[in-house]
Amino acid sequence: MTVTGYYLLASLSLYATRGADNIAAVWPASGYILALLLLMPARGRVPAFAGMAVASIAANMGATTPFWTSLSFTFANMVEAIIALWLIRRHEPGELSFMAPRAVIHFCVAAVAASLVGAGLATLLAGRGGDFFLSWATTVLLGMLIVTPPIVMLTRMMELKAFGKVPRAMLVEATAILTGAGAVTILVFSQSHFPATFLPSIAVVAAAYRLGPFGAAAGMLIVTIIASLLSGQGYGPMAAIDSDPKVKVLFLQFYLLSLLLAALPLAALLIGRQRLARRLEQSNRWLLQAEAAALVGHWRVNLVDWTIYWSDQTYRIHGLEPGTPVDVDYSVRQYLAEDRAAVQRVLEEAVRSGEPFEFHGRILRADGQVRHVKSHGSIERGRGGGATGIFGTVQDVTETVENARILEAARSAAERVANTDMLTGLPNRRHTLTFLEEAMAGARAHGAPLAVAIFDIDHFKRINDTHGHATGDQVIQRVAQRARSVLRDEDMIGRIGGEEFVCILQRASALSGEIVAERVRKAVENGVGQGDGLPPTTVSIGLAVYDGEQDIEELLHRADQALYAAKREGRNRMRRAA
């Protein structure tokens, strides 16, 4: 395939359009061999070069070129193919994609470098001059730039069976566009009265715009084949040029090169733009989905014309249909009156300082619901450093706030349960001792007086044995109620044992402590068993006044000793520790 294809293309070029020194206007064989080298595995390149050498020598000699000259030309063509392949693979080690502008640039640079090296080598070996060098360089360059891309792209599309996946309408459109490009080129290059060489340019650009890089490459190949054949036969705008054949060929080459350099990069840029547009569309779609899932919207205030933009989710958070006209004043008025001023202050300070901001508030939605929202944002600045906009996000955190409130209520309830004696409703031992430690720390730090009274129920075991444990529990409950009812607001009473209680009397001197303790004793004596069906009950109380003790155990021990003294002296009395 290498020998036959290369021979046919070389022979056709030498026959159809000839310039000075039998150099064709376009040398498609160079583009053909480069395309094969790019497509084939490395192990097939040596046989390919051998076949190319045979075909090149045969084609040149068939055009009456001497053997040694044909051999020199063949060697130059082989060197330029090797250089082009090496340069392309150096920058594009994977598959060469004409869809990427960077890859197109690397391909063009490689083709230019290879054609210049080949032209220099052929000129040196053949002993020719500057005209020959220029003609060779442009001929080979056009061959690579025009022939290689469509062959590579067409082969890969066939390997991927892409044509079977293309809609019929697109195939019809592609056929029509490329056929139209051919018809326009025939019309322009079959006559010389109207030099409308711009028309094929329009056709190729249209092919590039609608069909991408393959359309640009295929359109260029069609224009090149038709323009070369007709110009070689003396038709077209080139025939109207009043100059020698060298200038005509050079003008044709320049025309094709200009058209190619406009179409191929344009097609790659259009593909890149389309891919970017698709990625942007996909990113926007993902953003909208993420905003809807997270109940987060975004907004932007233009500080130049004082307009505001809301995303769809921002509208939903505010209870409005997306697209409903809103302004900056409306967005601020959505906040409840008690939050509105704080929001305005935050935004004004952010504009002044340029620092990121965050604020929480409650908004009144259009449907009458009150929602908790949280906003984060930053200030956008122009080239002069002035604030030009405010960008922010808004999130509906109503459920989070409600869950936090419920969690706090549950935590408080759990803490109350953990700190409360279930029988009496008083603070339990752990909570009472913790409160006493804090009271002692305050008394130590500020020199405030503090007293502790420990009391228990007299003959409580007898009550349980005589009346039962249920009655005993009722007695404990009634004692707790009576004692708590006569304490001051700043005092605390807790149950620390079965029938044992502690009163923490803050800011109480010895005298006031004795008064409160005695009031507790009388309240129990007069209030328990008086018409409530419970046995008469009394308590014995031991009082200790804080005197610089280092820990609560020492203070409680002193109060406990006073309690024992009260019991030894007959119970139903209060005694203060010395």
XYZ file of C-alpha atoms in Angstrom:
578
model
C 0.000 0.000 0.000
C 2.895 2.366 0.780
C 4.562 1.825 -2.604
C 1.371 2.113 -4.651
C -0.056 5.120 -2.806
C 3.186 7.056 -2.782
C 3.881 6.334 -6.470
C 0.411 7.389 -7.607
C 0.435 10.631 -5.617
C 3.959 11.565 -6.692
C 3.279 10.764 -10.359
C -0.017 12.667 -10.320
C 1.618 15.732 -8.801
C 4.483 15.730 -11.271
C 2.062 15.346 -14.144
C -0.675 17.750 -13.131
C 1.070 20.930 -11.964
C 4.672 21.617 -12.757
C 6.867 24.472 -11.686
C 10.427 25.268 -12.426
C 12.814 22.310 -12.447
C 9.945 19.815 -12.591
C 8.958 20.474 -8.964
C 5.200 20.055 -8.383
C 3.170 22.880 -6.829
C 2.044 20.484 -4.080
C 3.786 17.263 -3.103
C 1.028 15.157 -1.481
C 3.307 12.142 -1.275
C 5.139 13.740 1.681
C 1.877 14.165 3.567
C 0.830 10.622 2.661
C 3.996 8.970 4.017
C 3.939 11.124 7.162
C 0.314 10.081 7.822
C 1.250 6.404 7.428
C 4.203 6.792 9.792
C 1.973 8.425 12.401
C -0.650 5.702 12.127
C 1.490 2.569 11.888
C 3.366 0.843 14.735
C 7.117 1.431 15.036
C 7.976 -2.000 13.632
C 6.360 -1.121 10.294
C 8.357 2.046 9.656
C 11.471 0.456 8.105
C 9.469 -1.423 5.404
C 7.470 1.765 4.833
C 10.637 3.780 4.174
C 11.901 1.072 1.820
C 8.656 1.132 -0.137
C 8.696 4.920 -0.208
C 12.230 4.929 -1.654
C 11.266 2.563 -4.467
C 8.097 4.513 -5.293
C 9.848 7.903 -5.184
C 12.678 6.871 -7.493
C 10.218 5.302 -9.914
C 7.944 8.365 -9.983
C 10.816 10.797 -10.500
C 12.413 8.730 -13.224
C 9.016 8.348 -14.855
C 8.960 12.144 -15.075
C 12.323 11.997 -16.929
C 14.370 12.949 -13.891
C 17.918 11.464 -14.019
C 18.601 8.524 -11.677
C 21.096 10.289 -9.382
C 18.855 13.298 -9.127
C 15.886 11.050 -8.391
C 17.967 9.303 -5.702
C 18.898 12.682 -4.158
C 15.281 13.825 -4.141
C 14.200 10.517 -2.587
C 16.821 10.788 0.143
C 15.716 14.358 0.931
C 12.067 13.239 1.124
C 13.007 10.408 3.519
C 14.993 12.743 5.780
C 12.184 15.268 6.001
C 9.693 12.515 6.881
C 11.993 11.284 9.661
C 12.460 14.804 11.031
C 8.733 15.575 10.954
C 7.895 12.284 12.708
C 10.580 12.822 15.367
C 9.500 16.392 16.118
C 5.815 15.435 16.350
C 6.458 12.453 18.630
C 8.729 14.552 20.810
C 5.917 16.962 21.676
C 2.929 14.617 21.173
C 4.014 11.167 22.364
C 0.463 9.847 22.228
C -1.973 10.057 19.345
C -1.688 13.294 17.394
C -5.042 15.070 17.747
C -6.001 17.781 15.311
C -8.789 18.736 17.735
C -6.332 20.429 20.110
C -4.811 23.813 19.113
C -1.521 22.929 20.838
C -1.173 19.712 18.830
C -1.961 21.585 15.596
C 0.802 24.092 16.377
C 3.299 21.296 17.064
C 2.326 19.594 13.805
C 2.745 22.804 11.793
C 6.130 23.563 13.379
C 7.329 20.030 12.629
C 6.164 20.313 9.001
C 7.926 23.661 8.529
C 11.180 22.397 10.045
C 11.115 19.165 8.021
C 10.359 20.948 4.737
C 13.206 23.432 5.269
C 15.695 20.685 6.082
C 14.527 18.608 3.111
C 14.697 21.615 0.790
C 18.211 22.452 1.931
C 19.377 18.865 1.525
C 17.802 18.490 -1.940
C 19.236 21.836 -3.083
C 22.700 20.830 -1.899
C 22.642 17.354 -3.429
C 21.148 18.512 -6.725
C 23.312 21.620 -6.963
C 20.382 23.952 -7.443
C 19.746 27.562 -6.417
C 17.447 29.633 -4.193
C 14.374 29.298 -6.435
C 14.632 25.536 -6.211
C 14.970 25.694 -2.390
C 11.874 27.885 -2.044
C 9.822 25.762 -4.436
C 10.795 22.508 -2.703
C 10.136 23.863 0.797
C 6.670 25.199 -0.034
C 5.742 22.104 -2.060
C 6.630 19.637 0.693
C 5.177 21.882 3.406
C 1.837 22.057 1.601
C 1.874 18.319 1.046
C 2.305 17.616 4.762
C -0.085 20.279 5.987
C -2.849 19.450 3.495
C -2.680 15.664 3.093
C -1.616 14.346 6.499
C -4.535 15.672 8.637
C -7.460 14.240 6.592
C -5.783 10.828 6.248
C -5.042 10.601 9.978
C -8.501 11.800 11.043
C -10.358 9.669 8.495
C -8.437 6.532 9.510
C -9.113 7.050 13.199
C -12.802 7.740 12.601
C -13.014 4.482 10.652
C -11.245 2.613 13.443
C -13.724 4.007 15.956
C -16.655 3.347 13.584
C -17.588 6.994 14.074
C -19.558 7.248 10.841
C -22.069 4.722 12.129
C -22.678 6.876 15.194
C -23.184 10.137 13.293
C -26.824 11.170 12.691
C -27.966 10.911 9.091
C -28.750 14.626 8.991
C -25.171 15.465 9.911
C -23.819 13.128 7.193
C -26.076 14.802 4.653
C -24.935 18.242 5.814
C -21.241 17.233 5.640
C -21.670 15.823 2.142
C -23.446 18.970 1.007
C -20.797 21.286 2.480
C -17.838 19.393 0.978
C -19.609 19.008 -2.360
C -20.321 22.709 -2.344
C -16.650 23.450 -1.595
C -15.667 21.355 -4.622
C -18.247 23.000 -6.868
C -17.177 26.504 -5.828
C -13.516 25.658 -6.424
C -14.266 24.266 -9.888
C -16.261 27.400 -10.683
C -13.430 29.695 -9.570
C -10.462 27.795 -11.049
C -12.078 26.808 -14.364
C -12.070 30.423 -15.609
C -9.846 33.486 -15.282
C -12.272 36.307 -16.069
C -13.458 36.709 -12.480
C -10.606 36.150 -9.971
C -12.932 35.166 -7.084
C -10.346 33.179 -5.127
C -12.019 34.234 -1.894
C -14.999 31.943 -2.568
C -13.150 28.662 -1.853
C -11.884 30.330 1.325
C -15.468 30.918 2.425
C -16.336 27.299 1.624
C -13.397 25.932 3.630
C -14.150 28.200 6.609
C -17.778 27.042 6.500
C -16.602 23.417 6.488
C -14.320 24.168 9.443
C -17.117 25.891 11.358
C -19.723 23.172 10.822
C -17.565 20.010 10.640
C -14.546 20.897 12.758
C -10.931 19.969 11.947
C -11.945 17.092 9.670
C -14.154 19.446 7.655
C -11.307 21.957 7.381
C -8.799 19.292 6.313
C -11.190 17.620 3.853
C -12.217 20.969 2.396
C -8.578 21.982 1.983
C -7.761 18.689 0.278
C -10.638 19.125 -2.169
C -9.635 22.724 -2.970
C -5.986 21.731 -3.373
C -6.690 18.840 -5.748
C -9.050 20.857 -7.949
C -6.955 24.051 -7.912
C -3.740 22.150 -8.696
C -5.250 20.125 -11.543
C -6.980 23.059 -13.201
C -4.043 25.437 -12.705
C -1.719 22.853 -14.177
C -3.882 22.768 -17.275
C -3.663 26.540 -17.670
C -7.049 27.452 -16.193
C -8.080 29.657 -13.307
C -6.863 32.902 -11.778
C -3.223 31.790 -11.988
C -3.412 31.817 -15.803
C -4.290 35.511 -15.688
C -1.041 36.361 -13.910
C 1.319 38.039 -16.377
C 4.514 36.379 -15.231
C 6.619 33.251 -15.707
C 5.467 29.806 -14.471
C 7.607 30.052 -11.312
C 5.610 33.017 -10.064
C 2.296 31.354 -10.930
C 3.211 28.201 -9.012
C 4.517 30.231 -6.101
C 1.297 32.256 -5.990
C -0.800 29.054 -6.006
C 1.305 27.678 -3.167
C 0.992 30.887 -1.194
C -2.780 30.896 -1.752
C -3.164 27.319 -0.524
C -0.864 27.870 2.441
C -2.732 31.008 3.507
C -6.046 29.215 3.229
C -4.755 26.257 5.228
C -3.233 28.361 8.019
C -6.566 30.156 8.369
C -8.799 27.066 8.305
C -7.012 24.383 10.356
C -6.219 26.468 13.478
C -9.686 28.009 13.256
C -11.259 24.540 13.293
C -9.145 23.471 16.271
C -10.054 26.648 18.162
C -13.743 26.113 17.396
C -13.547 22.552 18.709
C -11.759 23.810 21.806
C -14.446 26.442 22.273
C -17.203 23.863 21.864
C -15.567 21.559 24.402
C -15.132 24.461 26.807
C -18.771 25.433 26.316
C -19.870 21.850 26.999
C -17.703 21.652 30.123
C -19.052 25.008 31.274
C -22.615 23.861 30.657
C -21.952 20.642 32.539
C -20.280 22.528 35.396
C -23.257 24.889 35.618
C -25.626 21.931 35.641
C -23.632 20.248 38.415
C -23.522 23.545 40.310
C -27.302 23.885 40.137
C -27.738 20.279 41.261
C -25.289 20.779 44.123
C -27.000 24.010 45.183
C -30.403 22.320 45.158
C -29.114 19.347 47.175
C -27.314 21.514 49.742
C -29.995 24.248 49.835
C -27.277 26.744 48.887
C -27.713 29.526 46.346
C -25.379 32.244 45.121
C -25.892 35.916 44.431
C -23.963 38.925 43.178
C -24.476 42.650 43.669
C -23.074 44.956 40.994
C -21.931 48.029 42.905
C -21.579 50.043 39.696
C -25.235 50.021 38.642
C -26.557 48.640 41.951
C -28.230 45.567 40.434
C -28.411 42.102 41.924
C -28.307 38.595 40.453
C -29.821 35.543 42.164
C -29.282 31.911 41.195
C -32.345 29.677 40.889
C -31.727 28.158 44.316
C -31.496 31.622 45.876
C -34.979 32.337 44.518
C -36.262 29.065 45.972
C -34.756 29.850 49.369
C -36.658 33.146 49.353
C -39.876 31.470 48.206
C -39.896 33.072 44.738
C -40.080 31.689 41.227
C -36.681 31.822 39.473
C -36.459 34.873 37.254
C -38.769 37.054 39.353
C -37.419 40.643 39.230
C -35.667 41.575 42.484
C -33.455 44.464 43.543
C -30.954 45.093 46.306
C -33.485 46.829 48.557
C -35.890 43.907 48.282
C -33.215 41.373 49.192
C -32.387 43.348 52.347
C -36.051 43.905 53.251
C -36.550 40.148 53.250
C -34.743 40.004 56.600
C -36.744 40.462 59.769
C -36.538 43.947 61.240
C -34.385 42.861 64.197
C -31.825 41.257 61.809
C -31.951 43.773 58.954
C -29.738 46.431 60.535
C -27.059 43.871 61.419
C -27.011 42.580 57.820
C -26.628 46.106 56.458
C -23.755 46.817 58.858
C -21.937 43.647 57.836
C -22.229 44.466 54.123
C -21.178 48.094 54.588
C -18.137 47.049 56.624
C -17.207 44.434 54.007
C -17.327 47.047 51.216
C -15.247 49.421 53.316
C -12.597 46.902 54.418
C -12.658 44.520 51.465
C -12.571 41.551 53.844
C -14.714 38.392 53.426
C -17.882 38.403 55.479
C -20.411 36.081 57.060
C -23.764 36.743 58.658
C -26.761 34.837 59.961
C -30.319 36.084 59.880
C -33.967 35.283 59.447
C -35.913 36.088 56.315
C -39.639 36.343 55.762
C -40.364 34.414 52.592
C -42.938 35.428 50.063
C -45.163 32.571 51.309
C -45.038 33.896 54.891
C -42.559 31.349 56.259
C -39.709 32.522 58.450
C -36.441 30.806 57.502
C -32.989 30.948 59.030
C -30.274 31.689 56.437
C -26.494 31.962 56.518
C -24.481 33.973 53.983
C -20.793 34.001 53.117
C -19.259 36.394 50.636
C -16.354 38.456 49.391
C -15.765 41.784 47.697
C -14.806 42.026 44.017
C -12.405 44.820 43.127
C -11.665 46.454 39.789
C -8.313 47.376 38.298
C -8.181 50.580 40.280
C -8.707 48.729 43.543
C -12.236 49.995 44.141
C -15.064 47.676 45.080
C -17.093 46.740 41.988
C -19.256 43.924 43.284
C -20.216 41.660 46.138
C -20.373 37.909 45.548
C -21.909 35.637 48.114
C -23.697 32.420 48.890
C -26.873 31.963 50.889
C -27.855 28.739 52.615
C -31.140 27.756 54.226
C -30.067 26.541 57.671
C -33.527 26.393 59.215
C -33.358 22.657 59.764
C -29.868 22.978 61.191
C -31.020 25.684 63.607
C -34.081 23.661 64.598
C -32.010 20.527 65.055
C -29.523 22.479 67.172
C -32.373 23.838 69.289
C -33.829 20.366 69.742
C -30.399 18.969 70.510
C -29.762 21.702 73.066
C -33.136 21.075 74.675
C -32.388 17.359 74.774
C -28.937 18.038 76.193
C -30.389 20.340 78.842
C -33.025 17.750 79.707
C -30.404 15.028 79.904
C -28.228 17.262 82.042
C -31.161 17.996 84.343
C -31.871 14.280 84.629
C -28.209 13.560 85.294
C -28.065 16.287 87.965
C -31.453 15.690 89.601
C -32.519 13.325 92.336
C -35.459 11.450 90.858
C -37.345 11.026 94.151
C -37.287 14.616 95.386
C -36.542 16.662 92.276
C -33.631 18.262 94.143
C -30.069 18.390 92.802
C -28.384 15.034 93.347
C -25.120 14.426 95.162
C -22.849 15.055 92.140
C -24.536 18.325 91.209
C -24.687 19.498 94.834
C -20.994 18.884 95.464
C -20.078 20.587 92.151
C -22.145 23.620 93.171
C -20.436 23.660 96.587
C -16.978 23.633 94.946
C -17.925 26.629 92.810
C -19.396 28.450 95.836
C -16.224 27.834 97.839
C -14.075 29.099 94.949
C -16.167 32.269 94.825
C -15.994 32.759 98.580
C -12.231 32.235 98.529
C -11.739 34.650 95.634
C -14.035 37.425 96.839
C -14.031 36.945 100.606
C -17.792 36.395 100.688
C -19.289 34.448 103.609
C -20.521 30.894 103.049
C -22.238 28.333 105.268
C -23.166 24.681 104.812
C -25.954 22.902 106.716
C -26.242 19.096 106.684
C -29.424 17.546 108.011
C -31.099 14.164 108.032
C -34.446 12.798 109.154
C -34.640 11.708 112.774
C -35.414 8.007 113.345
C -35.948 7.420 109.632
C -35.271 3.668 109.932
C -38.127 3.435 112.448
C -40.444 5.178 109.966
C -39.504 2.679 107.245
C -39.859 -0.317 109.553
C -43.205 0.857 110.965
C -44.930 2.399 107.956
C -43.100 0.844 105.004
C -40.699 2.127 102.385
C -43.421 3.787 100.319
C -44.329 5.983 103.269
C -40.636 6.550 103.903
C -40.254 7.851 100.335
C -43.213 10.178 100.842
C -41.631 11.496 104.019
C -38.381 12.206 102.178
C -40.316 14.038 99.451
C -42.277 16.127 101.947
C -39.113 17.020 103.934
C -37.428 18.149 100.713
C -40.416 20.305 99.760
C -40.683 21.947 103.187
C -36.969 22.648 103.420
C -36.769 24.139 99.936
C -39.787 26.343 100.550
C -38.080 28.328 103.328
C -34.656 28.806 101.743
C -33.527 32.080 100.215
C -33.229 32.550 96.433
C -29.437 32.353 96.531
C -29.428 29.180 98.641
C -29.400 25.638 97.297
C -30.542 22.341 98.778
C -29.545 18.936 97.484
C -30.022 15.316 98.473
C -26.683 13.578 99.044
C -27.839 10.302 100.589
C -30.881 8.256 101.588
C -32.398 10.681 104.108
C -29.482 13.140 104.177
C -29.581 16.627 102.675
C -27.179 19.568 102.275
C -28.112 23.256 102.255
C -25.536 25.585 100.679
C -26.135 29.049 102.097
C -24.287 31.624 99.991
C -23.318 34.993 101.460
C -24.458 33.688 104.865
C -22.597 34.598 108.056
C -22.720 32.451 111.179
C -25.772 34.297 112.472
C -27.751 34.331 109.241
C -26.767 30.694 108.662
C -28.172 29.719 112.032
C -31.395 31.617 111.295
C -31.911 29.857 107.946
C -31.028 26.441 109.353
C -33.418 26.893 112.258
C -36.123 27.969 109.815
C -35.611 24.728 107.894
C -35.860 22.660 111.086
C -39.125 24.329 112.153
C -40.626 24.042 108.679
C -40.092 20.284 108.687
C -41.321 19.881 112.276
C -44.472 21.887 111.654
C -45.178 20.812 108.081
C -44.661 17.058 107.873
C -47.278 14.830 109.442
C -49.711 17.675 110.072
C -52.884 16.518 108.353
C -51.224 14.770 105.423
C -51.408 11.255 106.805
C -47.650 10.940 107.219
C -45.980 10.220 110.562
C -44.657 13.273 112.439
C -41.117 14.010 111.302
C -38.204 16.093 112.567
C -34.651 16.698 111.380
C -31.319 17.300 113.051
C -29.038 19.906 111.473
C -25.295 20.504 111.611
C -24.062 23.949 110.459
C -20.497 24.889 109.458
C -19.354 28.340 108.347
C -16.586 28.514 105.736
C -13.322 29.359 107.430
C -10.731 29.081 104.661
C -10.935 25.319 104.145
C -8.996 24.102 101.079
C -11.618 21.576 99.942
C -15.269 20.788 100.394
C -14.581 17.547 102.267
C -13.094 19.447 105.167
C -16.040 21.862 105.328
C -18.598 19.048 105.041
C -16.763 17.083 107.737
C -17.140 19.999 110.146
C -20.862 20.270 109.380
C -21.219 16.515 109.765
C -19.604 16.638 113.185
C -22.085 19.335 114.245
C -24.942 17.101 112.977
C -23.762 14.240 115.193
C -23.639 16.628 118.113
C -27.279 17.586 117.460
C -28.282 13.940 117.418
C -26.377 13.158 120.628
C -28.145 16.021 122.355
C -31.604 14.612 121.568
C -32.310 15.300 117.869
C -34.743 17.832 116.339
C -32.262 20.600 116.862
C -29.522 22.565 115.078
C -25.896 22.791 116.190
C -23.097 24.894 114.681
C -19.532 23.652 114.370
C -16.989 25.521 116.416
